[in-house]
Amino acid sequence: MAKQESTELTEAQLAVHWKEEGYYHPSAKFIAQANMTDTDILERFGEKNFPECYKEYADLLTWFVGGKLNACYNCVDRHLPKNRNKTAIHFVPEPEGEPIQHITYQELWVRVNEFAALLREFCGLKRGDRVTLHLPMTAELPITMLACARLGVIHSQVFSGFSGQACGERIADSQSRVLITADSYYRAGKLLDHKKSADIAVETAKAEKAPPERVLVWQRHPGKYSAQTPLVQGRDFVVNDLLPKYRGHRIEPEHMLATDPLFLMYTSGSTGRPKACQHSTGGYLSYVTGTSKYIQDIHPEDVYWCMADIGWITGHSYIVYGPLALAASSVVYEGVPTHPDAGRSWRIAEELGVNIFHTSPTAIRALRRAGEDIPKKYNYHFKHMTTVGEPIEPEVWRWYYNVVGKGEAVIVDTWWQTENGGFLCSTVPALSPMKPGSAGPGLPGIYPVIFDDDGKELSAGAGKAGNVCIRNPWPGLMQTIWGDPDRMTRQYFQRYCKDKDSKDWRDWPYFAGDGAVLAQDGYFRILGRIDDVINVAGHRLGTKELESAALTVPEVAEAAVVPVPDEIKGRVPELYVSLKPGVKASPELSAKIAMAIAEHIGPIAKPNHVWIVPDMPKTRSGKIMRRILTALSTKSDTGDITTLANPEVVEIIRSTVQAGG
Ligand code: WTA
């Protein structure tokens, strides 16, 4: 673990000088209907009752004899007796003229069963097999996940905005037997050819000697193939053509062990290649169901809209598994929240009667910029709102509260990670007041702590930033890193473990990789990543991933990525490259390097700028000083550069950046 570099220190210092914000209190109306109003919960989930306290979450699920369960059964079948005719999923297409689909629990059950039959009978998939999903935000995505869960097949959904190549690498790493994709989807007014990515994905997986056996393609418009890219005979199959054969088929849900994996979710870390977090069936589902009930305050009669993409962990836990386990109606919106205009989100909320809303600071900042007062024009009412994914500025929080929430909605700022399955820090909405810019205390049953670099615990109100850790394990924590179990220990548990032979959980705090400050009142303010991860618009990207993509361009000798603050996206990556001898810099070459990154990872990873420089600032031992590059990008003080091996390069880079390239 590298010591914090000066960008982080600056941020930490900044945070500490950030003034303490005042509290906001939940309304009496919210408290009167809330799922959790009993302060005893903190006692029940206190350290002396750990880990038995978590039985309370497990009891929210339906178990088969012998401690077995099925996630699909819990999210669908068990709701049929009471809620058969209730909407499970409202699918909102991006084109506003296209009608919203209201899929009832009964219909969801039928569609999941028929698709599960297809997966089993046509593809021969069975318990423990892996499949990769590269599906956009349509109802077919949760249907596919639930069909896999029904069979005990481990799904690995790759965010649809990721490139075919990124998808292919994940197919190979997980050794998926089948790729499930879609022909097309709407984004910002355009029908995108998505099938194109599947061909690249299969080629990439083939090059890694792990091609999928088959590719299943859902049609965006059933009955009509809407991609330009043709199907590959014998390999690609249109789901909508095959489905009629399975009409009326019903599949018994597999009885899974609580410890059987439910899904894999790839995420970026400090290495060039993303790793797959393996989440369990029982622990994960209990944890997301419990937290959906008590932190999201979901009741069966609620209409719940989480704007995240199901391709991220937020969507898995808090669009699909948590809300559906509680028999809520969950909204799946295909497109961009500001398409065709800034009123779109509020029209959806108004039309569907959404009363719980969940989004990221980036989306809030974008909605605010697109139409400061627009929410007022629409007649919707939220009782509850969530912010997740990045630190939220108090000013943005207040706009969210006053304008989007109309001063009526309680807000939870939930801090957690792909690795965690569900929330770690947040207020319990009816129990504790909100504080703009602070996630709040640990959830019931979660005991967070801040350590300094030497492993000393920083006390509440110390006014110093440190590394946030969780003292205890919890049911939603991933089981392992797929195919690399040692890395799980190295990356998350080694840092602050004082006794490597200990079998006591108290000796193995979970190291999250975020900087944080703990206020006197026990509220955590999360400052951001302290490792090589950049959080761009709430999407997690590894600097090493971007750098290795840049290095695939033959002209590039060295590459370094730095995070730069951005008004909307929180952070954006800027890329510095030096070229091989004899190669000349040109705007075309910069564009080619940016394109290489988009192709390797996806458009979200495209750097804001590609600065071609004669050399990187380096220490005498040859280490690239990213801290200095960050200072140059942000036009701040570079600090002492006299110890560099090549201090003269700093001024040259500065003039490049000042000239704008
Ligand atoms: C950041 C997303 C501040 C944090 C669920 C974490 C946050 C990373 C918050 C995980 C929050 C998430 N306040 N920062 N409420 N929530 N983060 O894996 O840096 O995509 O480590 O999971 O997002 O991102 P991931």
XYZ file of C-alpha atoms and ligand atoms in Angstrom:
686
model
C 0.000 0.000 0.000
C 1.549 3.292 -1.101
C 1.539 6.158 1.328
C -1.021 8.772 0.489
C 0.174 11.128 -2.174
C -0.279 14.829 -1.830
C -3.537 15.116 -3.801
C -5.235 13.002 -1.181
C -3.621 14.902 1.627
C -4.822 18.155 0.162
C -8.286 16.719 -0.071
C -8.152 15.471 3.484
C -6.970 18.819 4.755
C -9.696 20.459 2.787
C -12.275 18.173 4.305
C -11.087 18.884 7.774
C -11.452 22.589 7.179
C -14.846 22.036 5.682
C -17.252 23.476 8.188
C -19.463 21.140 10.206
C -22.917 21.045 8.700
C -26.146 21.290 10.680
C -28.592 18.412 11.009
C -31.790 17.866 9.068
C -34.505 15.789 10.717
C -36.867 13.259 9.170
C -40.498 14.388 9.142
C -43.098 12.997 11.544
C -44.945 11.721 8.484
C -41.957 9.690 7.377
C -41.327 8.311 10.847
C -44.975 7.307 11.235
C -44.739 4.889 8.317
C -41.090 3.793 8.547
C -40.066 0.144 8.730
C -37.526 0.775 11.452
C -38.381 3.133 14.284
C -37.113 1.087 17.169
C -33.821 2.366 18.627
C -33.340 -1.090 20.108
C -31.963 -2.140 16.756
C -28.617 -0.580 17.645
C -28.526 -2.675 20.801
C -29.641 -5.828 19.006
C -26.964 -5.349 16.351
C -24.316 -4.342 18.901
C -20.936 -6.025 19.033
C -21.902 -8.416 21.819
C -24.664 -9.898 19.651
C -22.457 -10.317 16.623
C -22.816 -12.335 14.403
C -26.143 -13.823 15.620
C -27.825 -10.441 15.099
C -27.834 -11.121 11.380
C -30.376 -13.872 11.794
C -32.896 -11.029 11.797
C -32.061 -10.367 8.124
C -32.001 -14.056 7.203
C -35.499 -14.370 8.702
C -36.806 -11.980 6.045
C -36.194 -14.712 3.463
C -38.017 -17.942 2.729
C -35.810 -20.958 3.277
C -36.228 -24.501 2.047
C -35.745 -27.431 4.375
C -32.127 -27.892 5.414
C -31.075 -24.255 5.261
C -31.247 -24.090 1.467
C -32.693 -21.244 -0.543
C -33.175 -19.842 -4.011
C -32.813 -16.143 -4.806
C -35.316 -16.264 -7.670
C -37.876 -18.021 -5.490
C -37.443 -15.278 -2.885
C -37.757 -12.462 -5.414
C -40.630 -13.916 -7.439
C -42.459 -17.129 -6.491
C -43.098 -16.349 -2.880
C -44.945 -13.145 -3.792
C -47.492 -14.863 -6.029
C -50.117 -15.749 -3.409
C -50.534 -12.124 -2.291
C -49.029 -10.000 -5.033
C -49.530 -11.875 -8.294
C -51.127 -8.862 -9.992
C -48.807 -6.262 -8.598
C -46.169 -4.683 -10.835
C -42.734 -6.099 -10.167
C -40.912 -4.151 -12.871
C -41.931 -0.957 -14.609
C -39.804 -0.880 -17.734
C -39.545 2.669 -19.053
C -38.163 2.813 -22.620
C -36.091 5.844 -23.462
C -38.257 6.922 -26.456
C -41.060 8.745 -24.729
C -43.624 7.639 -27.299
C -43.057 3.979 -26.515
C -45.410 2.719 -23.801
C -44.117 1.793 -20.348
C -44.290 -1.963 -19.667
C -45.751 -2.915 -16.309
C -44.630 -6.466 -15.629
C -46.585 -8.110 -12.835
C -45.116 -10.697 -10.474
C -47.161 -13.327 -12.296
C -45.780 -12.261 -15.667
C -42.263 -12.040 -14.293
C -42.638 -15.579 -12.963
C -43.803 -16.857 -16.353
C -41.058 -15.089 -18.287
C -38.341 -16.168 -15.874
C -39.489 -19.782 -15.974
C -39.638 -19.914 -19.752
C -36.238 -18.330 -20.138
C -34.774 -20.622 -17.459
C -36.159 -23.576 -19.444
C -34.413 -22.256 -22.543
C -31.127 -21.852 -20.687
C -31.336 -25.356 -19.316
C -32.678 -27.196 -22.323
C -31.257 -25.277 -25.255
C -27.902 -24.305 -23.727
C -27.513 -27.187 -21.296
C -26.705 -24.814 -18.457
C -26.628 -26.235 -14.968
C -25.907 -25.262 -11.415
C -22.441 -23.756 -10.950
C -21.925 -22.845 -14.638
C -21.076 -19.243 -15.431
C -22.688 -17.038 -18.029
C -21.726 -13.519 -18.990
C -24.484 -10.982 -19.547
C -23.805 -7.835 -21.539
C -27.293 -6.460 -21.331
C -28.604 -2.911 -21.427
C -31.261 -1.516 -19.099
C -34.385 -3.316 -20.250
C -36.635 -5.765 -18.395
C -34.752 -8.643 -20.032
C -31.771 -7.937 -17.788
C -33.479 -8.736 -14.448
C -35.387 -11.550 -16.173
C -32.093 -13.077 -17.286
C -30.473 -12.673 -13.857
C -33.440 -14.279 -12.114
C -33.575 -17.154 -14.615
C -29.894 -17.860 -13.916
C -30.502 -17.671 -10.159
C -33.388 -20.092 -10.534
C -31.041 -22.670 -12.070
C -28.122 -21.962 -9.754
C -26.180 -20.620 -12.743
C -23.729 -17.884 -11.718
C -24.358 -14.692 -13.688
C -21.727 -12.126 -14.448
C -23.317 -8.986 -15.846
C -20.959 -6.589 -17.590
C -22.095 -2.948 -17.778
C -23.502 -2.436 -21.287
C -21.435 0.732 -21.711
C -18.269 -1.332 -21.430
C -16.613 -2.317 -24.691
C -16.792 -5.699 -26.384
C -13.179 -6.234 -25.471
C -13.806 -5.589 -21.760
C -16.718 -8.007 -21.973
C -14.582 -10.646 -23.692
C -11.886 -10.482 -21.024
C -14.565 -11.108 -18.390
C -16.011 -14.035 -20.369
C -12.557 -15.601 -20.417
C -11.756 -14.880 -16.776
C -15.023 -16.371 -15.530
C -14.957 -19.159 -18.165
C -18.512 -18.404 -19.089
C -20.239 -20.980 -21.272
C -22.709 -18.554 -22.788
C -22.817 -14.840 -23.581
C -26.259 -13.263 -23.304
C -26.623 -9.925 -25.027
C -29.107 -7.713 -26.885
C -29.253 -6.583 -30.484
C -29.659 -2.913 -29.617
C -30.863 -0.316 -27.139
C -31.719 3.360 -26.983
C -29.341 5.851 -25.505
C -29.613 9.639 -25.863
C -32.098 9.318 -28.701
C -30.148 6.799 -30.772
C -30.750 3.104 -31.299
C -27.265 1.666 -30.738
C -26.020 -1.490 -32.417
C -25.028 -3.534 -29.385
C -24.580 -6.866 -31.132
C -21.379 -5.435 -32.614
C -19.790 -5.674 -29.145
C -20.709 -9.347 -28.836
C -18.587 -10.196 -31.886
C -15.591 -8.382 -30.407
C -16.244 -10.025 -27.028
C -16.231 -13.515 -28.535
C -13.035 -12.778 -30.503
C -11.351 -11.477 -27.360
C -12.404 -14.522 -25.333
C -11.263 -16.783 -28.170
C -7.835 -15.146 -28.157
C -7.687 -16.039 -24.465
C -8.633 -19.612 -25.335
C -11.996 -19.399 -23.595
C -14.678 -18.609 -26.187
C -18.300 -19.010 -25.110
C -20.179 -21.900 -26.706
C -23.099 -19.730 -27.723
C -24.369 -16.217 -27.912
C -27.997 -15.521 -27.044
C -29.417 -12.271 -28.383
C -32.511 -10.565 -26.964
C -34.315 -8.329 -29.440
C -35.016 -4.779 -28.300
C -38.162 -4.868 -30.421
C -39.432 -8.452 -30.161
C -39.917 -10.033 -33.565
C -37.616 -7.558 -35.283
C -33.849 -7.778 -35.412
C -32.582 -4.208 -35.032
C -28.798 -4.437 -35.248
C -26.723 -3.842 -38.370
C -24.254 -6.529 -37.354
C -25.394 -9.896 -38.714
C -25.875 -13.033 -36.648
C -23.162 -15.676 -36.829
C -24.672 -18.971 -38.011
C -24.482 -21.769 -35.476
C -23.167 -19.479 -32.737
C -25.719 -16.688 -32.294
C -29.357 -17.368 -31.468
C -32.209 -14.921 -31.150
C -33.907 -15.523 -27.802
C -37.244 -14.204 -29.028
C -37.269 -16.814 -31.831
C -36.522 -19.683 -29.459
C -38.823 -18.727 -26.610
C -42.155 -19.914 -28.081
C -40.823 -23.463 -27.827
C -40.686 -23.097 -24.044
C -44.110 -21.575 -23.593
C -45.716 -22.966 -20.462
C -42.502 -24.574 -19.190
C -41.956 -24.318 -15.444
C -38.663 -24.951 -13.717
C -38.314 -25.988 -10.081
C -35.988 -23.520 -8.391
C -32.707 -25.193 -7.397
C -32.188 -25.588 -3.678
C -28.936 -23.730 -3.173
C -26.624 -23.647 -0.200
C -26.377 -20.252 1.450
C -22.707 -20.295 0.475
C -23.242 -21.144 -3.200
C -22.230 -18.185 -5.380
C -25.103 -16.140 -6.802
C -23.150 -13.876 -9.123
C -19.830 -12.351 -10.071
C -19.338 -8.635 -10.426
C -16.117 -7.304 -11.914
C -14.612 -4.182 -10.481
C -11.457 -2.128 -10.882
C -8.675 -2.226 -8.398
C -5.008 -1.440 -8.320
C -3.975 -3.821 -11.104
C -4.384 -3.637 -14.869
C -7.145 -6.215 -14.922
C -10.482 -5.949 -13.172
C -11.252 -8.694 -10.664
C -14.490 -10.535 -10.041
C -16.113 -10.216 -6.644
C -17.937 -13.443 -5.887
C -21.166 -12.895 -3.965
C -23.002 -15.628 -2.088
C -26.660 -16.592 -2.227
C -27.711 -16.585 1.436
C -25.521 -13.928 3.014
C -25.844 -11.529 0.102
C -29.587 -11.881 -0.295
C -30.199 -11.538 3.455
C -28.070 -8.436 3.622
C -29.617 -6.655 0.636
C -33.112 -7.570 1.774
C -32.497 -6.317 5.319
C -30.904 -3.084 4.177
C -33.569 -2.502 1.509
C -36.169 -2.807 4.210
C -34.568 -0.695 6.922
C -32.348 1.778 5.081
C -34.319 2.126 1.839
C -37.553 1.832 3.820
C -39.152 -0.273 1.094
C -42.695 -1.524 1.712
C -44.512 -3.768 -0.769
C -46.755 -0.858 -1.798
C -43.844 1.426 -2.657
C -42.788 2.399 -6.163
C -39.064 2.473 -6.076
C -36.767 3.973 -8.682
C -33.035 3.543 -8.527
C -31.439 5.287 -11.498
C -28.214 3.296 -11.399
C -27.414 0.796 -14.127
C -27.993 -2.841 -13.209
C -24.522 -3.409 -14.649
C -23.119 -2.012 -11.395
C -23.457 -3.434 -7.913
C -25.995 -0.752 -6.935
C -28.342 -2.068 -9.580
C -27.889 -5.712 -8.582
C -28.549 -5.050 -4.911
C -30.956 -2.137 -5.022
C -32.855 -2.439 -8.308
C -33.158 -6.196 -8.572
C -32.506 -8.400 -5.555
C -33.368 -6.185 -2.548
C -36.552 -4.478 -3.828
C -37.927 -7.632 -5.482
C -37.274 -9.733 -2.371
C -39.567 -7.250 -0.603
C -42.239 -7.403 -3.331
C -41.830 -3.757 -4.273
C -42.353 -2.306 -7.751
C -38.948 -1.467 -9.175
C -38.415 0.911 -12.083
C -35.972 0.027 -14.856
C -35.274 3.048 -17.064
C -33.463 2.442 -20.322
C -31.845 5.738 -21.066
C -30.370 9.059 -20.085
C -32.165 10.904 -17.243
C -32.056 14.206 -19.114
C -33.388 12.846 -22.415
C -35.139 14.436 -24.229
C -35.066 17.230 -21.639
C -34.388 17.864 -17.967
C -38.010 17.154 -17.048
C -37.898 13.509 -18.123
C -37.013 12.012 -14.739
C -39.732 13.971 -12.997
C -42.330 12.981 -15.596
C -41.448 9.328 -14.996
C -41.725 9.843 -11.232
C -45.065 11.602 -11.655
C -46.530 9.040 -14.020
C -45.526 5.976 -12.017
C -46.094 7.475 -8.583
C -42.484 6.835 -7.599
C -42.078 7.529 -3.882
C -38.539 6.256 -3.289
C -35.774 7.671 -5.457
C -32.145 6.621 -5.607
C -29.313 8.176 -7.610
C -25.726 9.442 -7.610
C -24.213 12.880 -6.978
C -23.167 13.005 -10.652
C -26.763 12.572 -11.789
C -27.934 15.128 -9.207
C -25.345 17.662 -10.400
C -26.333 17.049 -14.033
C -30.062 17.386 -13.307
C -29.419 20.549 -11.348
C -27.408 22.102 -14.139
C -29.980 21.066 -16.752
C -32.911 22.594 -14.912
C -32.506 24.152 -11.494
C -36.233 24.614 -10.837
C -37.769 22.001 -13.108
C -38.741 19.430 -10.439
C -41.172 22.003 -9.004
C -43.270 21.816 -12.156
C -44.113 18.167 -11.640
C -46.525 16.664 -9.210
C -44.571 13.817 -7.698
C -43.744 13.241 -4.044
C -40.791 11.300 -2.696
C -40.784 10.078 0.877
C -37.208 8.855 0.647
C -34.136 9.547 -1.494
C -30.700 7.965 -1.676
C -27.363 9.271 -2.813
C -24.578 6.804 -3.554
C -21.305 6.338 -5.325
C -19.309 9.479 -4.603
C -18.978 12.120 -1.950
C -21.750 14.687 -2.308
C -21.021 18.369 -1.782
C -23.267 19.896 0.931
C -24.495 22.463 -1.601
C -25.603 19.712 -4.009
C -27.125 17.774 -1.103
C -29.245 20.793 -0.200
C -30.500 21.155 -3.770
C -31.401 17.479 -3.752
C -33.246 17.934 -0.460
C -35.046 21.208 -1.198
C -35.750 20.985 -4.907
C -35.857 17.301 -5.882
C -37.232 16.175 -2.519
C -39.369 19.326 -2.117
C -38.267 19.387 1.525
C -40.449 16.320 2.151
C -38.099 13.418 1.580
C -35.620 11.953 3.974
C -32.149 11.420 2.424
C -29.743 8.567 3.039
C -26.148 8.987 1.870
C -25.047 5.384 1.545
C -21.362 4.512 1.431
C -20.294 1.075 0.228
C -18.522 -0.821 -2.547
C -18.907 -3.623 -5.075
C -17.048 -5.889 -2.663
C -19.543 -5.213 0.125
C -22.852 -6.402 -1.360
C -24.788 -3.697 0.466
C -24.540 -0.461 2.443
C -21.881 0.034 5.119
C -22.413 3.583 6.368
C -25.694 5.478 6.331
C -28.187 6.884 8.740
C -31.175 4.662 9.591
C -33.654 7.133 8.106
C -36.269 7.395 10.864
C -33.760 7.063 13.700
C -30.969 9.524 13.097
C -30.781 12.990 11.589
C -29.146 13.680 8.237
C -25.993 15.717 7.835
C -25.215 17.054 4.343
C -21.966 15.636 2.991
C -21.663 12.866 5.593
C -22.704 9.274 5.018
C -23.411 8.823 8.714
C -22.528 6.107 11.197
C -21.978 2.434 10.419
C -25.179 0.509 9.689
C -26.577 -1.652 12.481
C -24.130 -4.550 12.733
C -21.313 -2.704 10.941
C -18.484 -1.353 13.104
C -16.355 1.055 11.048
C -13.110 2.526 12.288
C -10.467 4.907 10.943
C -6.794 3.986 11.127
C -3.861 6.203 10.313
C -1.053 4.889 8.111
C 0.639 3.303 11.120
C -2.435 1.444 12.272
C -3.315 3.806 15.092
C -7.043 4.321 15.554
C -8.200 7.908 15.035
C -10.817 8.907 17.537
C -14.102 10.608 16.738
C -13.603 14.328 16.339
C -9.819 13.995 15.929
C -10.139 16.211 12.854
C -7.710 14.040 10.923
C -8.344 11.941 7.848
C -7.334 8.305 7.716
C -8.190 4.974 6.138
C -11.664 3.709 6.804
C -11.941 0.031 7.739
C -14.683 -2.249 9.011
C -13.819 -4.179 12.152
C -16.163 -7.085 11.514
C -17.186 -9.251 8.593
C -20.863 -9.089 7.541
C -23.198 -11.258 5.437
C -23.014 -9.147 2.262
C -19.228 -9.179 2.070
C -18.009 -10.976 -1.040
C -16.777 -14.495 -0.502
C -13.636 -14.287 -2.547
C -12.081 -12.974 -5.721
C -12.986 -15.411 -8.459
C -9.931 -17.457 -9.334
C -7.614 -15.549 -7.001
C -8.526 -16.183 -3.348
C -5.156 -15.020 -1.992
C -5.708 -11.635 -3.481
C -8.784 -11.210 -1.301
C -6.639 -11.497 1.824
C -3.795 -9.410 0.413
C -5.917 -6.588 -0.796
C -8.525 -6.194 1.904
C -7.294 -7.812 5.087
C -3.516 -7.772 5.218
C -3.098 -4.024 5.645
C -4.196 -3.799 9.278
C -3.967 -7.391 10.458
C -1.692 -7.591 13.473
C -1.676 -11.359 13.850
C -1.661 -13.348 10.636
C -2.336 -16.618 12.466
C -5.358 -15.344 14.322
C -8.726 -17.016 13.832
C -10.534 -14.166 15.603
C -12.408 -11.780 13.316
C -11.333 -8.880 15.522
C -7.812 -9.231 14.174
C -8.861 -8.928 10.551
C -10.342 -5.488 9.823
C -11.561 -4.976 6.258
C -9.550 -2.283 4.502
C -11.863 -0.381 2.153
C -9.389 1.812 0.260
C -11.223 5.059 1.024
C -10.051 8.049 3.013
C -12.497 9.360 5.624
C -12.910 11.644 8.631
C -14.928 10.723 11.690
C -16.777 13.601 13.354
C -17.499 13.874 17.057
C -21.049 12.611 16.543
C -19.896 9.335 14.980
C -20.718 10.353 11.405
C -18.251 9.369 8.689
C -17.441 11.728 5.885
C -15.981 9.762 3.000
C -13.306 11.623 1.055
C -12.604 9.252 -1.808
C -10.173 6.598 -2.940
C -6.668 6.498 -1.594
C -5.483 3.879 -4.072
C -5.145 3.727 -7.845
C -8.865 3.893 -8.433
C -10.585 6.895 -9.994
C -14.255 7.423 -9.395
C -15.581 8.964 -12.626
C -19.245 9.929 -12.403
C -19.636 7.230 -9.755
C -18.019 4.620 -12.028
C -14.977 2.903 -10.739
C -11.942 2.824 -13.040
C -8.425 1.668 -12.325
C -5.631 4.049 -13.365
C -3.566 0.973 -14.297
C -6.352 -0.233 -16.599
C -6.335 3.058 -18.479
C -2.560 3.122 -18.583
C -2.276 -0.385 -19.970
C -4.884 0.445 -22.615
C -2.797 3.490 -23.632
C 0.312 1.326 -23.815
C -1.297 -0.882 -26.454
C -0.770 2.008 -28.888
C 2.619 1.184 -30.421
C 3.860 4.797 -30.410
C 3.425 5.156 -26.640
C 6.423 4.638 -24.367
C 4.999 5.574 -20.972
C 1.568 6.495 -19.661
C 0.287 7.975 -16.420
C -3.287 8.767 -15.478
C -4.290 11.361 -12.909
C -7.722 12.237 -11.527
C -8.834 15.830 -11.995
C -11.868 17.423 -10.303
C -14.869 17.989 -12.550
C -17.970 20.023 -11.791
C -20.428 17.334 -12.903
C -18.593 14.013 -12.842
C -16.716 14.501 -9.586
C -13.463 13.298 -11.136
C -12.273 12.778 -14.701
C -9.079 11.075 -15.863
C -6.331 13.003 -17.638
C -3.647 11.045 -19.406
C 0.007 11.900 -19.782
C 2.052 9.967 -22.324
C 5.594 10.059 -23.555
C 6.368 8.651 -26.984
C 8.924 6.215 -28.261
C 12.083 7.769 -29.785
C 11.526 9.262 -33.209
C 7.729 9.417 -32.921
C 6.206 12.866 -33.393
C 3.312 14.202 -31.349
C 0.149 15.115 -33.259
C -3.530 15.694 -32.527
C -4.271 12.515 -34.523
C -2.027 10.494 -32.260
C -3.712 11.929 -29.145
C -7.098 10.999 -30.596
C -5.855 7.507 -31.419
C -4.699 6.985 -27.835
C -8.035 8.197 -26.444
C -9.841 5.832 -28.837
C -7.699 2.907 -27.714
C -8.908 3.491 -24.174
C -12.548 3.670 -25.267
C -12.121 0.411 -27.194
C -10.379 -1.411 -24.368
C -12.644 -0.299 -21.582
C -15.555 1.812 -22.784
C -16.434 5.418 -23.605
C -16.740 6.345 -19.903
C -12.992 5.786 -19.505
C -11.988 8.206 -22.280
C -9.555 10.725 -20.821
C -10.492 14.360 -20.707
C -7.124 15.250 -22.195
C -4.211 13.358 -23.607
C -1.079 15.373 -22.899
C 1.895 14.252 -24.958
C 5.042 15.188 -23.043
C 8.750 14.746 -23.735
C 9.279 12.827 -20.494
C 7.481 12.044 -17.237
C 8.624 13.713 -14.020
C 10.500 10.933 -12.218
C 12.211 10.231 -8.964
C 15.844 9.190 -9.083
C 14.728 5.581 -8.821
C 12.598 6.051 -11.948
C 9.138 6.198 -10.384
C 6.669 8.467 -12.222
C 5.552 11.269 -9.903
C 1.810 11.331 -10.501
C 1.403 13.857 -7.715
C 3.267 16.422 -9.815
C 1.215 15.628 -12.899
C -1.960 16.092 -10.857
C -0.715 19.470 -9.660
C 0.002 20.471 -13.269
C -3.430 19.330 -14.442
C -5.194 21.171 -11.641
C -2.918 24.213 -11.988
C -1.928 23.970 -8.353
C 1.405 24.121 -6.587
C 3.779 21.319 -7.603
C 5.647 21.585 -4.318
C 9.312 20.749 -4.071
C 10.619 19.313 -7.337
C 14.334 19.576 -6.693
C 14.615 15.910 -5.752
C 13.375 14.787 -9.165
C 15.782 13.157 -11.573
C 14.551 15.553 -14.287
C 13.127 18.715 -12.672
C 13.477 20.655 -15.931
C 10.659 18.644 -17.514
C 8.099 20.128 -15.122
C 8.165 23.571 -16.755
C 7.936 22.043 -20.217
C 4.861 20.050 -19.233
C 3.361 23.085 -17.527
C 3.568 25.111 -20.721
C 2.019 22.252 -22.738
C -0.903 22.062 -20.326
C -1.303 25.833 -20.185
C -1.311 26.061 -23.957
C -4.058 23.464 -23.976
C -2.128 20.749 -25.801
C -17.198 5.586 -3.513
C -20.563 1.703 -5.495
C -18.690 8.805 -0.888
C -16.074 5.144 -2.595
C -21.646 1.355 -4.467
C -16.068 3.637 -2.772
C -18.790 6.820 -2.023
C -16.419 3.491 -4.227
C -20.119 6.613 -1.579
C -17.051 2.170 -4.532
C -20.703 7.624 -0.743
C -19.513 4.917 -2.786
N -19.954 8.694 -0.427
N -18.090 7.907 -1.674
N -21.960 7.554 -0.310
N -20.532 5.431 -2.071
N -18.466 5.755 -2.777
O -17.495 -0.371 -6.082
O -14.873 5.707 -3.035
O -18.675 1.110 -7.765
O -14.827 3.039 -2.465
O -19.580 0.734 -5.463
O -17.341 4.562 -4.491
O -17.514 2.112 -5.856
P -18.300 0.845 -6.371
